[in-house]
Amino acid sequence: MIEISHLSKQFGALKAVDDLSLSLVAGEILGFLGPNGAGKSTTMKMLTGFVAPTSGSINIHGHDIGSEQLAAQKLIGYLPEGAPCYDEMTPASFLGFIAEIRGFSGAEKVQRVADVVEKMSLQRVLGQRIETLSKGYKRRVGLAQAIIHDPKVLILDEPTDGLDPNQKQQVRELIRGLSKDKIVIISTHILEEVAAVCSRVVIISEGRLVVDCTPEQLASRSKFDGAVSIRFTAATALENIVSGIAELASVASVEQTESSLTVFPEDKAKLFVALSQFLSQHELVPESIFQERGRLDEVFRQVTVEDSELENLS
Amino acid sequence: MSHLGIIVKRELASYFVTHLAYVFILIFLVLSGVFTFYMGNFFERGQADLMPFFNFHPWLYLFLVPAISMRLWSEERKSGSIELLMTLPIRKFDAVVGKFLAAWFFTGLALVLTFPLWITVNYLGSPDNGAIFAGYIGSWLMAGGFLAIGSCISALSKSQVIAFILTGLICLLFVLAGFPLVLNLFEDWVPLLVLDGLASLSFLTHFNAISKGVLSLQDLFYFLSLIVAWLAATMIVIEIKQAN
């Protein structure tokens, strides 16, 4: 269990994190979102004991990060932003070093290193210097050191940044495959990632928490949630159709672009059936008709950009 | 193994994989040979001791030791690996002292590798080997002092170049502390007591005493307390930098 209460961090005049409170229980995979400079990395640095908070406290499974730093750090696996490693070392010697620091020796150390090498498919580069590795491999070495002690709390700062789509998939599967007694915190600005792996989303903007919900709830804030798009052949006259659909009971509005329509529902009503009925009644055959899903990027913009723009106006 | 031991081992190994070790040792051996035989007139003096060898060590260390110490923390900060190191469950003490010890052992190794000089002087005559041993200890302690200063300066800056230059400068002040050049700077505006204190901080005074074969507790204490003080400062610098 992680308890963050009234956490703030001030860098000179800049308030990087502003009164952030959050509590996490085992099994949660938290997607930590926010525009660049919103305070994500700073929060993670405070969670791991690298940066001391200006005020507020962090408790990790009963250990306060300020007063019992080592006990808390033992429970944490951390991938810092950019996955820094000792570049002159090889993955084999680097992981061996981390395993020793984490308290493993002898056969157990060998086993631990072998396990993460297998999990992150590092066999091919084990004897190569880390500085000569590709970005993807480097990131995987960073991930390997973070999970070597099977930590209860895993904190990953942009774990898939710079990876190709296959590698991203691999990392997401790894995170999903972690046992259910862990707390995982992932910062990212890739929104599909959140929908793909996270059970909870927190968005911060200018250091403040602006959203805390599930990915589904976040998606449902999008105006596209529940909307239906219909595409007609170019020859179809759309005017009558638009006005006809707009009169349907549960329709809030209709947007037209060239030969397709997007129909937005009133109060999250189910539109699909009503629209199919409408189309067949009027003997209209659309090219395609599909149910839209909530667009996370739209919601993200809504909660982060508008926030700061409003402030600029006032 | 303790955390301290693990860190010393990792740091030492990294000197050798980066070739820094070989370059440093080679340059150290060549220069100490040049200084001893050409500039120190080793043969012409006709004395069976290693004074010409040890006499040049403060000046040799002045630019060789900052070259080692500059990377202690600057590199960690630049590459970001400091974030990894400091979020591992280790005490700051282990990190600071471990890095310092690795560098210190390394300079010790370079010193040990000058043993052919010792063999030469024993072949040519019958020197006071006790005095030579004391000279080696004194030189190693002085290297430790330089390194501890360098460790603190390196923790202050991301740039290795700045760390190198500043360390060299501060070490120079410490070497010359007993000389009029430095004392004249302070003469007019500090009390005599402080001036004496400054003079007694000089590396040269203490090192010369040891290299003559007199391993007094006072000089030992001087170098060890210097090391402890600068390492404590390193820890404070890292603590402060981390909070900001």
Coordinates of C-alpha atoms in Angstrom, one line a residue:
Chain A
M1 CA 0.0 0.0 0.0
I2 CA 1.3 3.4 -0.9
E3 CA 0.0 6.6 0.8
I4 CA 0.9 9.9 -0.6
S5 CA -0.4 12.7 1.4
H6 CA -0.3 16.5 0.6
L7 CA 2.9 16.0 -1.3
S8 CA 4.5 19.3 -2.6
K9 CA 7.8 20.1 -4.2
Q10 CA 9.0 23.6 -4.8
F11 CA 12.0 24.3 -7.1
G12 CA 12.8 28.0 -6.5
A13 CA 9.7 29.8 -7.7
L14 CA 8.3 26.8 -9.5
K15 CA 5.8 24.6 -7.8
A16 CA 6.5 21.3 -9.5
V17 CA 4.1 19.2 -7.4
D18 CA 1.3 20.9 -5.6
D19 CA -0.5 19.2 -2.7
L20 CA -0.8 15.8 -4.3
S21 CA -2.6 13.1 -2.3
L22 CA -3.1 9.6 -3.5
S23 CA -3.4 6.1 -2.1
L24 CA -2.7 2.9 -4.0
V25 CA -3.4 -0.7 -3.0
A26 CA -1.7 -4.0 -4.1
G27 CA -2.8 -5.1 -7.5
E28 CA -3.3 -1.7 -9.0
I29 CA -1.5 -0.6 -12.1
L30 CA -1.5 3.1 -12.2
G31 CA -1.0 5.1 -15.3
F32 CA 0.5 8.4 -14.4
L33 CA -0.3 11.0 -17.1
G34 CA 0.4 14.6 -17.7
P35 CA 1.9 17.0 -20.2
N36 CA 5.7 17.3 -20.1
G37 CA 6.7 19.3 -17.1
A38 CA 3.6 18.5 -15.2
G39 CA 5.5 17.0 -12.3
K40 CA 5.3 13.3 -13.2
S41 CA 9.0 12.6 -13.0
T42 CA 9.4 14.8 -9.9
T43 CA 6.7 12.8 -8.1
M44 CA 8.4 9.5 -9.1
K45 CA 11.8 10.8 -7.9
M46 CA 10.1 11.7 -4.5
L47 CA 8.4 8.3 -4.3
T48 CA 11.8 6.5 -4.7
G49 CA 13.6 8.8 -2.3
F50 CA 15.8 10.5 -4.8
V51 CA 14.3 13.9 -4.3
A52 CA 13.1 15.1 -0.9
P53 CA 9.7 16.6 -0.8
T54 CA 9.2 20.2 0.3
S55 CA 6.2 19.2 2.3
G56 CA 3.9 16.2 2.7
S57 CA 4.7 12.6 3.2
I58 CA 5.0 9.3 1.4
N59 CA 4.5 5.9 3.0
I60 CA 5.4 2.7 1.2
H61 CA 4.0 -0.4 2.8
G62 CA 4.4 1.1 6.2
H63 CA 7.7 2.7 5.7
D64 CA 8.0 6.5 5.5
I65 CA 10.3 7.4 2.6
G66 CA 11.8 10.3 4.7
S67 CA 12.6 8.5 7.9
E68 CA 12.9 4.9 6.8
Q69 CA 14.3 5.4 3.3
L70 CA 16.3 2.2 3.0
A71 CA 13.5 0.0 4.2
A72 CA 11.2 1.7 1.6
Q73 CA 13.7 1.5 -1.2
K74 CA 14.2 -2.2 -0.6
L75 CA 10.5 -2.7 -1.7
I76 CA 10.8 -0.6 -4.8
G77 CA 12.0 -1.4 -8.3
Y78 CA 12.7 1.8 -10.2
L79 CA 13.3 2.6 -13.8
P80 CA 14.4 6.3 -13.9
E81 CA 13.5 8.4 -17.0
G82 CA 15.8 7.6 -19.9
A83 CA 16.9 4.3 -18.2
P84 CA 20.4 5.4 -17.0
C85 CA 22.9 2.6 -16.5
Y86 CA 26.6 2.4 -16.0
D87 CA 27.4 2.5 -19.7
E88 CA 30.9 1.1 -19.4
M89 CA 29.6 -2.2 -17.9
T90 CA 28.1 -5.1 -19.7
P91 CA 24.5 -6.1 -18.9
A92 CA 25.9 -9.2 -17.2
S93 CA 28.2 -7.3 -14.8
F94 CA 25.6 -4.5 -14.3
L95 CA 22.8 -6.9 -13.4
G96 CA 25.2 -8.8 -11.2
F97 CA 26.1 -5.6 -9.4
I98 CA 22.4 -4.7 -8.8
A99 CA 21.7 -8.2 -7.6
E100 CA 24.5 -8.0 -5.1
I101 CA 23.3 -4.6 -3.8
R102 CA 19.8 -6.1 -3.5
G103 CA 21.4 -8.7 -1.2
F104 CA 21.7 -11.7 -3.4
S105 CA 24.9 -13.8 -3.6
G106 CA 26.1 -17.1 -4.9
A107 CA 23.7 -19.4 -6.7
E108 CA 20.7 -17.1 -5.9
K109 CA 22.4 -14.2 -7.6
V110 CA 23.2 -16.2 -10.7
Q111 CA 19.6 -17.4 -10.8
R112 CA 18.1 -13.9 -10.3
V113 CA 20.2 -12.5 -13.1
A114 CA 19.4 -15.5 -15.4
D115 CA 15.7 -15.0 -14.7
V116 CA 15.6 -11.3 -15.7
V117 CA 17.9 -11.9 -18.7
E118 CA 15.4 -14.5 -19.9
K119 CA 12.4 -12.3 -19.2
M120 CA 13.8 -9.3 -21.0
S121 CA 15.5 -11.4 -23.8
L122 CA 18.9 -10.0 -23.2
Q123 CA 20.9 -13.2 -23.9
R124 CA 22.3 -11.9 -27.2
V125 CA 23.9 -8.8 -25.7
L126 CA 25.0 -10.0 -22.3
G127 CA 28.7 -9.5 -22.9
Q128 CA 28.5 -6.3 -24.9
R129 CA 29.0 -2.9 -23.3
I130 CA 25.8 -1.1 -22.4
E131 CA 26.9 2.1 -24.2
T132 CA 27.0 0.1 -27.5
L133 CA 23.5 -1.2 -27.2
S134 CA 20.5 0.1 -29.1
K135 CA 17.9 2.2 -27.2
G136 CA 15.5 -0.7 -27.0
Y137 CA 18.1 -3.0 -25.4
K138 CA 19.2 -0.3 -23.0
R139 CA 15.7 0.2 -21.9
R140 CA 15.3 -3.5 -21.3
V141 CA 18.5 -3.6 -19.2
G142 CA 17.0 -0.8 -17.1
L143 CA 13.8 -2.8 -16.8
A144 CA 15.7 -5.9 -15.9
Q145 CA 17.5 -4.2 -13.0
A146 CA 14.1 -2.8 -11.7
I147 CA 12.5 -6.2 -11.4
I148 CA 15.5 -8.3 -10.4
H149 CA 14.4 -8.5 -6.7
D150 CA 10.8 -9.1 -7.5
P151 CA 9.8 -5.8 -5.9
K152 CA 6.4 -5.1 -4.3
V153 CA 6.3 -1.7 -5.8
L154 CA 7.4 -1.1 -9.4
I155 CA 7.9 2.5 -10.5
L156 CA 8.6 3.0 -14.2
D157 CA 9.2 6.4 -15.7
E158 CA 8.3 6.2 -19.4
P159 CA 9.2 2.5 -19.8
T160 CA 8.3 2.2 -23.5
D161 CA 9.8 5.5 -24.7
G162 CA 12.0 4.9 -27.7
L163 CA 11.0 1.3 -28.2
D164 CA 9.6 -0.1 -31.5
P165 CA 6.0 -1.4 -31.6
N166 CA 7.2 -5.0 -30.9
Q167 CA 9.2 -4.0 -28.0
K168 CA 6.4 -1.9 -26.6
Q169 CA 4.1 -4.9 -26.8
Q170 CA 6.7 -7.0 -25.0
V171 CA 7.0 -4.5 -22.2
R172 CA 3.2 -4.2 -21.8
E173 CA 2.9 -8.0 -21.6
L174 CA 5.6 -8.0 -19.0
I175 CA 3.8 -5.5 -16.9
R176 CA 0.4 -7.3 -17.3
G177 CA 2.1 -10.5 -16.4
L178 CA 3.4 -9.3 -13.0
S179 CA 1.8 -11.0 -10.1
K180 CA -1.3 -9.4 -8.7
D181 CA 0.2 -8.4 -5.3
K182 CA 2.3 -5.6 -6.7
I183 CA 1.7 -1.9 -7.1
V184 CA 2.9 -0.7 -10.5
I185 CA 3.2 3.0 -11.3
I186 CA 3.9 3.9 -15.0
S187 CA 4.3 7.3 -16.3
T188 CA 3.8 7.7 -20.0
H189 CA 2.4 10.0 -22.5
I190 CA 1.3 7.2 -24.8
L191 CA -2.4 7.0 -24.1
E192 CA -3.1 3.6 -25.7
E193 CA -0.7 2.3 -23.2
V194 CA -2.9 3.3 -20.4
A195 CA -5.9 1.6 -21.9
A196 CA -3.8 -1.4 -22.6
V197 CA -2.2 -2.1 -19.2
C198 CA -3.5 0.2 -16.5
S199 CA -6.3 -0.4 -14.0
R200 CA -6.3 3.2 -12.9
V201 CA -5.4 6.6 -14.4
V202 CA -4.2 9.7 -12.7
I203 CA -3.6 12.9 -14.7
I204 CA -1.7 15.7 -13.2
S205 CA -1.4 19.1 -14.7
E206 CA 0.9 21.8 -13.3
G207 CA 1.6 19.7 -10.3
R208 CA -2.0 19.2 -9.3
L209 CA -4.2 16.1 -9.6
V210 CA -6.9 16.7 -12.2
V211 CA -8.2 13.2 -12.9
D212 CA -8.3 10.0 -10.9
C213 CA -10.4 7.2 -12.3
T214 CA -10.3 4.0 -14.4
P215 CA -9.3 4.2 -18.1
E216 CA -13.0 3.4 -19.0
Q217 CA -14.3 6.2 -16.9
L218 CA -11.7 8.5 -18.5
A219 CA -12.8 7.4 -22.0
S220 CA -16.4 8.0 -21.1
R221 CA -15.6 11.6 -20.5
S222 CA -14.9 11.9 -24.2
K223 CA -17.7 13.3 -26.3
F224 CA -17.1 10.5 -28.7
D225 CA -18.0 7.9 -26.1
G226 CA -21.2 6.2 -27.4
A227 CA -21.2 8.2 -30.6
V228 CA -21.8 6.4 -33.9
S229 CA -20.2 7.1 -37.3
I230 CA -22.0 6.4 -40.5
R231 CA -20.4 6.6 -43.9
F232 CA -22.5 6.8 -47.1
T233 CA -21.6 6.5 -50.7
A234 CA -20.7 9.8 -52.2
A235 CA -23.9 10.0 -54.3
T236 CA -26.2 9.9 -51.3
A237 CA -28.0 13.2 -50.4
L238 CA -27.3 13.7 -46.8
E239 CA -29.5 16.7 -45.9
N240 CA -32.7 14.8 -45.2
I241 CA -30.9 12.1 -43.4
V242 CA -29.2 14.6 -41.1
S243 CA -32.4 16.3 -40.1
G244 CA -34.1 12.9 -39.8
I245 CA -31.5 11.6 -37.4
A246 CA -31.3 14.8 -35.4
E247 CA -35.0 14.3 -34.6
L248 CA -34.5 10.9 -33.1
A249 CA -35.1 10.8 -29.3
S250 CA -31.7 10.0 -27.9
V251 CA -29.6 12.0 -30.4
A252 CA -27.9 15.1 -29.1
S253 CA -26.2 16.4 -32.2
V254 CA -25.0 15.3 -35.6
E255 CA -21.8 16.3 -37.3
Q256 CA -21.4 16.0 -41.0
T257 CA -18.1 15.7 -42.9
E258 CA -18.3 15.1 -46.6
S259 CA -20.1 11.8 -47.0
S260 CA -20.1 10.7 -43.4
L261 CA -22.0 11.6 -40.2
T262 CA -21.0 11.3 -36.6
V263 CA -24.0 11.1 -34.3
F264 CA -23.6 12.1 -30.7
P265 CA -25.9 10.6 -28.0
E266 CA -27.9 12.4 -25.3
D267 CA -26.8 11.2 -21.9
K268 CA -24.7 8.3 -23.0
A269 CA -27.8 6.7 -24.6
K270 CA -27.3 3.6 -26.8
L271 CA -27.6 4.9 -30.4
F272 CA -26.6 1.9 -32.5
V273 CA -29.9 0.1 -32.6
A274 CA -32.0 3.2 -33.1
L275 CA -29.8 4.3 -35.9
S276 CA -29.8 0.9 -37.7
Q277 CA -33.6 0.9 -37.4
F278 CA -33.8 4.5 -38.8
L279 CA -31.5 3.5 -41.8
S280 CA -33.5 0.4 -42.7
Q281 CA -36.9 2.3 -42.3
H282 CA -35.6 4.7 -44.9
E283 CA -34.1 2.0 -47.0
L284 CA -30.7 3.6 -46.7
V285 CA -27.6 1.4 -47.2
P286 CA -24.5 3.0 -45.6
E287 CA -21.0 2.0 -46.6
S288 CA -20.1 1.5 -43.0
I289 CA -21.5 2.1 -39.6
F290 CA -19.5 1.8 -36.5
Q291 CA -19.6 2.5 -32.8
E292 CA -17.1 5.2 -31.7
R293 CA -15.1 4.8 -28.5
G294 CA -14.1 7.4 -26.1
R295 CA -10.9 9.2 -27.3
L296 CA -8.4 9.4 -24.5
D297 CA -6.3 12.0 -26.2
E298 CA -9.3 14.3 -26.5
V299 CA -10.0 14.0 -22.8
F300 CA -6.3 14.5 -22.0
R301 CA -6.3 17.7 -23.9
Q302 CA -9.5 18.8 -22.3
V303 CA -8.3 18.3 -18.8
T304 CA -4.7 19.6 -19.2
V305 CA -4.7 22.3 -21.9
E306 CA -8.0 23.9 -21.1
D307 CA -7.0 24.2 -17.5
S308 CA -3.9 26.3 -18.3
E309 CA -5.6 28.2 -21.1
L310 CA -8.3 29.3 -18.8
E311 CA -5.7 30.6 -16.4
N312 CA -4.0 32.5 -19.2
L313 CA -7.3 34.2 -20.0
S314 CA -8.0 35.3 -16.5
Chain B
M1 CA 29.8 -8.6 0.9
S2 CA 28.8 -5.3 2.4
H3 CA 27.4 -2.5 0.3
L4 CA 30.6 -0.6 0.7
G5 CA 32.6 -3.6 -0.7
I6 CA 30.3 -4.1 -3.6
I7 CA 30.6 -0.4 -4.6
V8 CA 34.4 -0.4 -4.3
K9 CA 34.5 -3.5 -6.5
R10 CA 32.3 -2.0 -9.1
E11 CA 34.1 1.3 -9.2
L12 CA 37.5 -0.4 -9.4
A13 CA 36.4 -2.6 -12.2
S14 CA 35.1 0.4 -14.2
Y15 CA 38.6 2.0 -14.1
F16 CA 40.0 -1.0 -15.9
V17 CA 37.2 -1.5 -18.5
T18 CA 37.4 2.1 -19.5
H19 CA 41.2 2.0 -20.0
L20 CA 41.5 5.0 -17.7
A21 CA 43.5 2.7 -15.4
Y22 CA 46.1 1.9 -18.0
V23 CA 46.5 5.4 -19.3
F24 CA 46.8 6.8 -15.8
I25 CA 49.2 4.2 -14.6
L26 CA 51.4 4.5 -17.7
I27 CA 51.5 8.3 -17.5
F28 CA 52.2 8.2 -13.7
L29 CA 55.1 5.8 -14.2
V30 CA 56.6 7.6 -17.1
L31 CA 56.4 11.0 -15.4
S32 CA 57.6 9.8 -12.1
G33 CA 60.6 8.3 -13.9
V34 CA 61.3 11.5 -15.8
F35 CA 61.0 13.6 -12.7
T36 CA 63.2 11.3 -10.6
F37 CA 66.0 10.7 -13.1
Y38 CA 66.2 13.9 -15.1
M39 CA 64.8 16.7 -13.0
G40 CA 65.6 15.1 -9.6
N41 CA 69.2 14.2 -10.6
F42 CA 68.8 10.7 -9.0
F43 CA 72.2 9.5 -10.1
E44 CA 74.2 12.7 -9.7
R45 CA 73.1 13.2 -6.1
G46 CA 74.9 10.0 -5.2
Q47 CA 72.6 9.3 -2.3
A48 CA 70.7 6.0 -1.8
D49 CA 67.2 7.3 -1.2
L50 CA 64.0 8.2 -3.1
M51 CA 63.8 11.8 -2.1
P52 CA 63.9 13.0 -5.8
F53 CA 61.0 10.6 -6.5
F54 CA 58.8 11.7 -3.6
N55 CA 59.6 15.4 -3.9
F56 CA 57.7 15.7 -7.2
H57 CA 54.6 13.8 -6.1
P58 CA 52.7 16.9 -4.9
W59 CA 53.1 18.5 -8.4
L60 CA 52.4 15.2 -10.2
Y61 CA 49.2 14.7 -8.2
L62 CA 48.1 18.2 -8.9
F63 CA 47.0 17.3 -12.4
L64 CA 46.8 13.5 -12.3
V65 CA 44.5 13.1 -9.3
P66 CA 41.9 15.6 -10.5
A67 CA 41.7 13.5 -13.6
I68 CA 40.6 10.6 -11.6
S69 CA 38.4 12.4 -9.1
M70 CA 36.6 14.5 -11.7
R71 CA 34.5 11.6 -12.8
L72 CA 33.6 10.3 -9.4
W73 CA 30.2 12.2 -9.2
S74 CA 30.1 14.5 -12.3
E75 CA 29.8 11.5 -14.6
E76 CA 27.0 10.0 -12.4
R77 CA 25.2 13.2 -12.6
K78 CA 25.7 13.7 -16.3
S79 CA 24.6 10.2 -17.3
G80 CA 21.8 10.2 -14.7
S81 CA 23.0 7.0 -13.1
I82 CA 23.2 8.9 -9.8
E83 CA 19.4 8.5 -9.8
L84 CA 19.8 4.8 -10.0
L85 CA 22.5 4.6 -7.4
M86 CA 20.8 6.8 -4.9
T87 CA 17.4 5.0 -5.2
L88 CA 19.1 1.6 -4.5
P89 CA 18.8 0.7 -0.8
I90 CA 22.3 1.9 0.2
R91 CA 23.4 4.5 2.6
K92 CA 24.9 7.7 1.2
F93 CA 27.9 6.9 3.3
D94 CA 28.5 3.7 1.4
A95 CA 28.3 5.4 -2.0
V96 CA 30.6 8.3 -1.1
V97 CA 33.2 6.3 0.8
G98 CA 33.0 3.4 -1.6
K99 CA 33.7 5.6 -4.6
F100 CA 36.5 7.4 -2.7
L101 CA 38.1 4.1 -1.5
A102 CA 38.1 2.7 -5.0
A103 CA 39.9 5.7 -6.4
W104 CA 42.3 5.7 -3.4
F105 CA 43.1 2.0 -3.9
F106 CA 43.7 2.7 -7.5
T107 CA 46.3 5.4 -6.8
G108 CA 47.8 3.0 -4.3
L109 CA 48.2 0.5 -7.1
A110 CA 49.9 3.1 -9.3
L111 CA 52.3 3.8 -6.4
V112 CA 53.0 0.2 -5.8
L113 CA 53.9 -0.2 -9.5
T114 CA 56.8 2.2 -9.0
F115 CA 58.6 -0.6 -7.2
P116 CA 61.3 -0.9 -9.8
L117 CA 62.7 2.4 -8.5
W118 CA 62.8 0.9 -5.0
I119 CA 64.6 -2.1 -6.4
T120 CA 67.1 0.2 -8.3
V121 CA 68.0 2.2 -5.3
N122 CA 68.5 -1.0 -3.2
Y123 CA 70.7 -2.5 -6.0
L124 CA 72.8 0.7 -6.2
G125 CA 73.2 1.2 -2.5
S126 CA 71.8 0.5 0.9
P127 CA 69.0 3.0 1.5
D128 CA 66.9 3.4 4.7
N129 CA 64.0 1.2 3.6
G130 CA 61.9 2.4 6.6
A131 CA 62.1 6.0 5.3
I132 CA 61.2 4.8 1.8
F133 CA 58.2 3.0 3.2
A134 CA 57.2 6.1 5.1
G135 CA 57.5 8.1 1.9
Y136 CA 55.1 5.7 0.1
I137 CA 52.6 6.0 3.0
G138 CA 52.9 9.7 3.0
S139 CA 52.5 10.0 -0.7
W140 CA 49.4 7.7 -0.6
L141 CA 47.9 9.7 2.2
M142 CA 48.5 12.9 0.2
A143 CA 46.8 11.3 -2.8
G144 CA 43.9 10.5 -0.6
G145 CA 43.7 14.1 0.5
F146 CA 43.6 15.3 -3.1
L147 CA 41.0 12.7 -4.0
A148 CA 38.7 13.7 -1.1
I149 CA 38.8 17.3 -2.3
G150 CA 38.2 16.2 -5.8
S151 CA 35.3 14.0 -4.7
C152 CA 33.5 17.0 -3.1
I153 CA 34.2 19.3 -6.1
S154 CA 33.0 16.6 -8.5
A155 CA 29.7 16.3 -6.6
L156 CA 29.2 20.0 -7.1
S157 CA 29.3 20.0 -10.9
K158 CA 27.9 18.1 -13.8
S159 CA 30.9 19.1 -15.9
Q160 CA 34.0 17.0 -15.6
V161 CA 36.1 19.8 -17.0
I162 CA 35.0 22.3 -14.3
A163 CA 35.5 19.6 -11.7
F164 CA 39.0 19.0 -13.0
I165 CA 40.0 22.7 -13.0
L166 CA 38.5 23.6 -9.7
T167 CA 40.0 20.6 -8.0
G168 CA 43.4 21.4 -9.4
L169 CA 43.1 25.0 -8.2
I170 CA 42.0 24.0 -4.6
C171 CA 44.6 21.4 -4.4
L172 CA 47.2 23.9 -5.5
L173 CA 46.1 26.2 -2.7
F174 CA 46.5 23.4 -0.2
V175 CA 49.9 22.5 -1.5
L176 CA 51.1 26.1 -1.4
A177 CA 49.3 27.0 1.8
G178 CA 52.6 27.4 3.7
F179 CA 54.2 29.5 0.9
P180 CA 54.3 33.4 0.9
L181 CA 52.4 33.3 -2.4
V182 CA 49.2 32.2 -0.6
L183 CA 49.9 33.6 2.9
N184 CA 50.4 37.1 1.4
L185 CA 46.9 37.0 0.1
F186 CA 45.6 36.7 3.6
E187 CA 48.2 38.5 5.6
D188 CA 46.6 41.9 5.7
W189 CA 43.1 41.0 6.8
V190 CA 43.2 37.8 8.9
P191 CA 44.6 37.5 12.5
L192 CA 47.9 35.9 13.0
L193 CA 46.3 32.8 14.6
V194 CA 44.3 32.1 11.4
L195 CA 47.4 32.7 9.3
D196 CA 49.3 30.1 11.3
G197 CA 46.4 27.8 10.9
L198 CA 46.4 28.3 7.2
A199 CA 50.1 27.7 7.0
S200 CA 49.7 24.4 8.9
L201 CA 47.2 23.2 6.4
S202 CA 49.9 22.9 3.8
F203 CA 50.2 19.6 2.1
L204 CA 53.9 20.2 1.6
T205 CA 54.8 20.7 5.2
H206 CA 53.2 17.5 6.3
F207 CA 54.2 15.5 3.3
N208 CA 57.9 16.6 3.5
A209 CA 58.0 15.6 7.1
I210 CA 56.7 12.1 6.3
S211 CA 58.8 11.6 3.2
K212 CA 61.9 12.3 5.2
G213 CA 61.0 9.1 7.1
V214 CA 59.2 10.6 10.1
L215 CA 55.8 9.1 10.3
S216 CA 54.4 11.2 13.1
L217 CA 50.9 10.9 14.4
Q218 CA 50.3 14.6 13.8
D219 CA 50.9 14.3 10.1
L220 CA 48.9 11.1 9.9
F221 CA 46.1 12.8 11.7
Y222 CA 46.3 15.8 9.4
F223 CA 45.8 13.8 6.2
L224 CA 43.2 11.5 7.7
S225 CA 41.1 14.3 9.1
L226 CA 41.4 16.2 5.8
I227 CA 40.0 13.1 4.0
V228 CA 37.2 12.7 6.5
A229 CA 36.3 16.4 6.4
W230 CA 36.1 16.5 2.6
L231 CA 34.2 13.3 2.4
A232 CA 31.7 14.6 4.9
A233 CA 31.4 17.7 2.7
T234 CA 30.8 15.5 -0.3
M235 CA 27.9 13.8 1.5
I236 CA 26.4 17.2 2.4
V237 CA 26.8 18.5 -1.2
I238 CA 25.0 15.4 -2.5
E239 CA 22.3 15.8 0.1
I240 CA 21.7 19.4 -0.8
K241 CA 21.9 18.8 -4.6
Q242 CA 19.3 16.1 -4.2
A243 CA 16.9 18.3 -2.4
N244 CA 17.0 20.8 -5.2

